[in-house]
Structures are given as structure tokens and as C-alpha cells.
Short mmCIF file of C-alpha atoms in Angstrom, two decimals:
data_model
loop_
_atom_site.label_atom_id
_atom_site.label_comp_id
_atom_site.label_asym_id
_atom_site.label_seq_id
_atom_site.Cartn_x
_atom_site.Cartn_y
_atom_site.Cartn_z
CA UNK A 1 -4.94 3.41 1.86
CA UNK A 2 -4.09 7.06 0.34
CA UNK A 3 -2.01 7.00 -2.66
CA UNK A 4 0.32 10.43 -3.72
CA UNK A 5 2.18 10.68 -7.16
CA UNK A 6 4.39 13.52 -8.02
CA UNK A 7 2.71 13.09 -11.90
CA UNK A 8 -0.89 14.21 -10.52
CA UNK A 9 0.09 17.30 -8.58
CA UNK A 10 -1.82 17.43 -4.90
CA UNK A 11 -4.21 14.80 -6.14
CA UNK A 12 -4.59 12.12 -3.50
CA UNK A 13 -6.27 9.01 -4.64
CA UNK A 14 -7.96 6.33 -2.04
CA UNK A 15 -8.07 2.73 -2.70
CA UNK A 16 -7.14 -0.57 -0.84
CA UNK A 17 -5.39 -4.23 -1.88
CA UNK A 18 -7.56 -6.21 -3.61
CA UNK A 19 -5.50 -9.30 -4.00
CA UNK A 20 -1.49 -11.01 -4.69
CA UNK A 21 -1.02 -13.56 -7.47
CA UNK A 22 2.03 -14.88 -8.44
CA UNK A 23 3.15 -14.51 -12.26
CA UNK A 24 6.28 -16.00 -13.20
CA UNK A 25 9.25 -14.30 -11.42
CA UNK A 26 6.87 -11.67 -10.10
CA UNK A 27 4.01 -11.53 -7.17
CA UNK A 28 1.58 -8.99 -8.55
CA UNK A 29 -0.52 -7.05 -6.37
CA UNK A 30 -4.28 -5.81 -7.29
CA UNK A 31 -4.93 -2.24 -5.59
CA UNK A 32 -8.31 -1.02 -6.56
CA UNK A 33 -8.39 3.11 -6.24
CA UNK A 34 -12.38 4.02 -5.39
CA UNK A 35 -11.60 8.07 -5.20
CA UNK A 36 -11.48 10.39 -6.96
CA UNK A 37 -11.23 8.15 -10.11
CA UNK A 38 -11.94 4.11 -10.44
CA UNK A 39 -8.61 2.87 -11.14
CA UNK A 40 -7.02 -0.53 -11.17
CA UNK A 41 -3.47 -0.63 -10.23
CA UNK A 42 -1.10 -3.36 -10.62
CA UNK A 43 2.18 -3.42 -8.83
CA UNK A 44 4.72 -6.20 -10.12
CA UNK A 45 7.19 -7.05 -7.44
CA UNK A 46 10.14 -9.06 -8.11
CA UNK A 47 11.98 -10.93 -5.03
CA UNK A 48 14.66 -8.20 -4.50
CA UNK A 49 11.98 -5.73 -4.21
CA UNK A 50 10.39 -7.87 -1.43
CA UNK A 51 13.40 -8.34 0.64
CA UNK A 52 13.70 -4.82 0.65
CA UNK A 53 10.01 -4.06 1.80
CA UNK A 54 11.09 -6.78 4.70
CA UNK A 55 13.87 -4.78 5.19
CA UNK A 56 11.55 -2.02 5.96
CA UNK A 57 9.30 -3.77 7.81
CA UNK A 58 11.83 -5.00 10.48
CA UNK A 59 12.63 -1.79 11.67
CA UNK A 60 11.81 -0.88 14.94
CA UNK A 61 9.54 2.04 14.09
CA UNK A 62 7.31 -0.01 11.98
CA UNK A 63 7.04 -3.03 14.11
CA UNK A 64 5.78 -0.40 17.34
CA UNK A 65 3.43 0.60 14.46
CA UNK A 66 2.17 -2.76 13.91
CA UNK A 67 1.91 -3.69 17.30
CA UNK A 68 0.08 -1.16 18.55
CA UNK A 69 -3.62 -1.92 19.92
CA UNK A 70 -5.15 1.15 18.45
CA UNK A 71 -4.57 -0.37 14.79
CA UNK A 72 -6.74 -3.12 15.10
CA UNK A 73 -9.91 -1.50 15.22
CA UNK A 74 -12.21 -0.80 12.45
CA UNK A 75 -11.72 2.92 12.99
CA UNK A 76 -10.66 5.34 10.28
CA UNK A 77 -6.99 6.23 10.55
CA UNK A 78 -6.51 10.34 11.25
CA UNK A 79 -5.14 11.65 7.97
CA UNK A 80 -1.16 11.90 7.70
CA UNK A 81 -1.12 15.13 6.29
CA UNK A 82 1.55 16.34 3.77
CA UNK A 83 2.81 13.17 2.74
#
């Protein structure tokens, strides 16, 4: 997973999900960044802002994306570029 924030300039971080817990009215997810810095990131989500991720995920474009054979290897992803 590649990470981007406006707040670090061109930095580009890598990290993956670690883990989900739910906490109260909020399912908190564990991202642990490994490059260039070790970070640990928490992400609270609160229902609405699942639904909407949903929302996105139903969309034709992203369900071709998850369907497709070539994601279910082990291999490295190319790089997205300017993102």
C-alpha cells in the first residue's frame, strides 16, 4: 500500500493494514507504514464513512479491479505514478 499526503510534499510512505477493531461507534483500522519512516497509523471510521467506502466499492470500475486474475498473485503491483 503507498500512502501520499499533501502535508509531506512528494514524500510517499509504504505500509500495509495491520488489523480492524471495533471501539465504540467507530471500527478502527491499524496501518503500519515500514518506509521511509516506522509509523503507526490509526484510521477511525464511523458507519457513514463506511457506507460511503461501499459506495465506492460497488462501482463498476472497482469491482473489474477486484475481479481481475492478475490481482491475486503475490506479485508486486507496477507503481501508479503521480497519484
Amino acid at each position: 500500500m503507498l500512502f501520499r499526503s499533501t502535508g509531506l510534499g512528494k514524500t510517499e510512505l509504504k505500509g500495509k493494514v495491520d488489523t480492524m477493531q471495533r471501539q465504540g461507534d467507530y471500527l478502527i483500522m491499524y496501518v503500519d507504514v515500514t518506509d521511509p519512516v516506522k509509523w503507526r497509523i490509526r484510521v477511525a471510521m464511523g458507519f457513514r464513512d463506511l457506507t460511503k467506502v461501499m459506495g465506492c466499492m460497488a462501482k463498476a470500475a472497482i469491482l473489474r479491479f477486484l475481479m481481475s486474475p492478475k490481482q491475486w498473485g503475490n506479485k508486486e503491483p507496477a507503481h501508479p505514478g503521480d497519484f
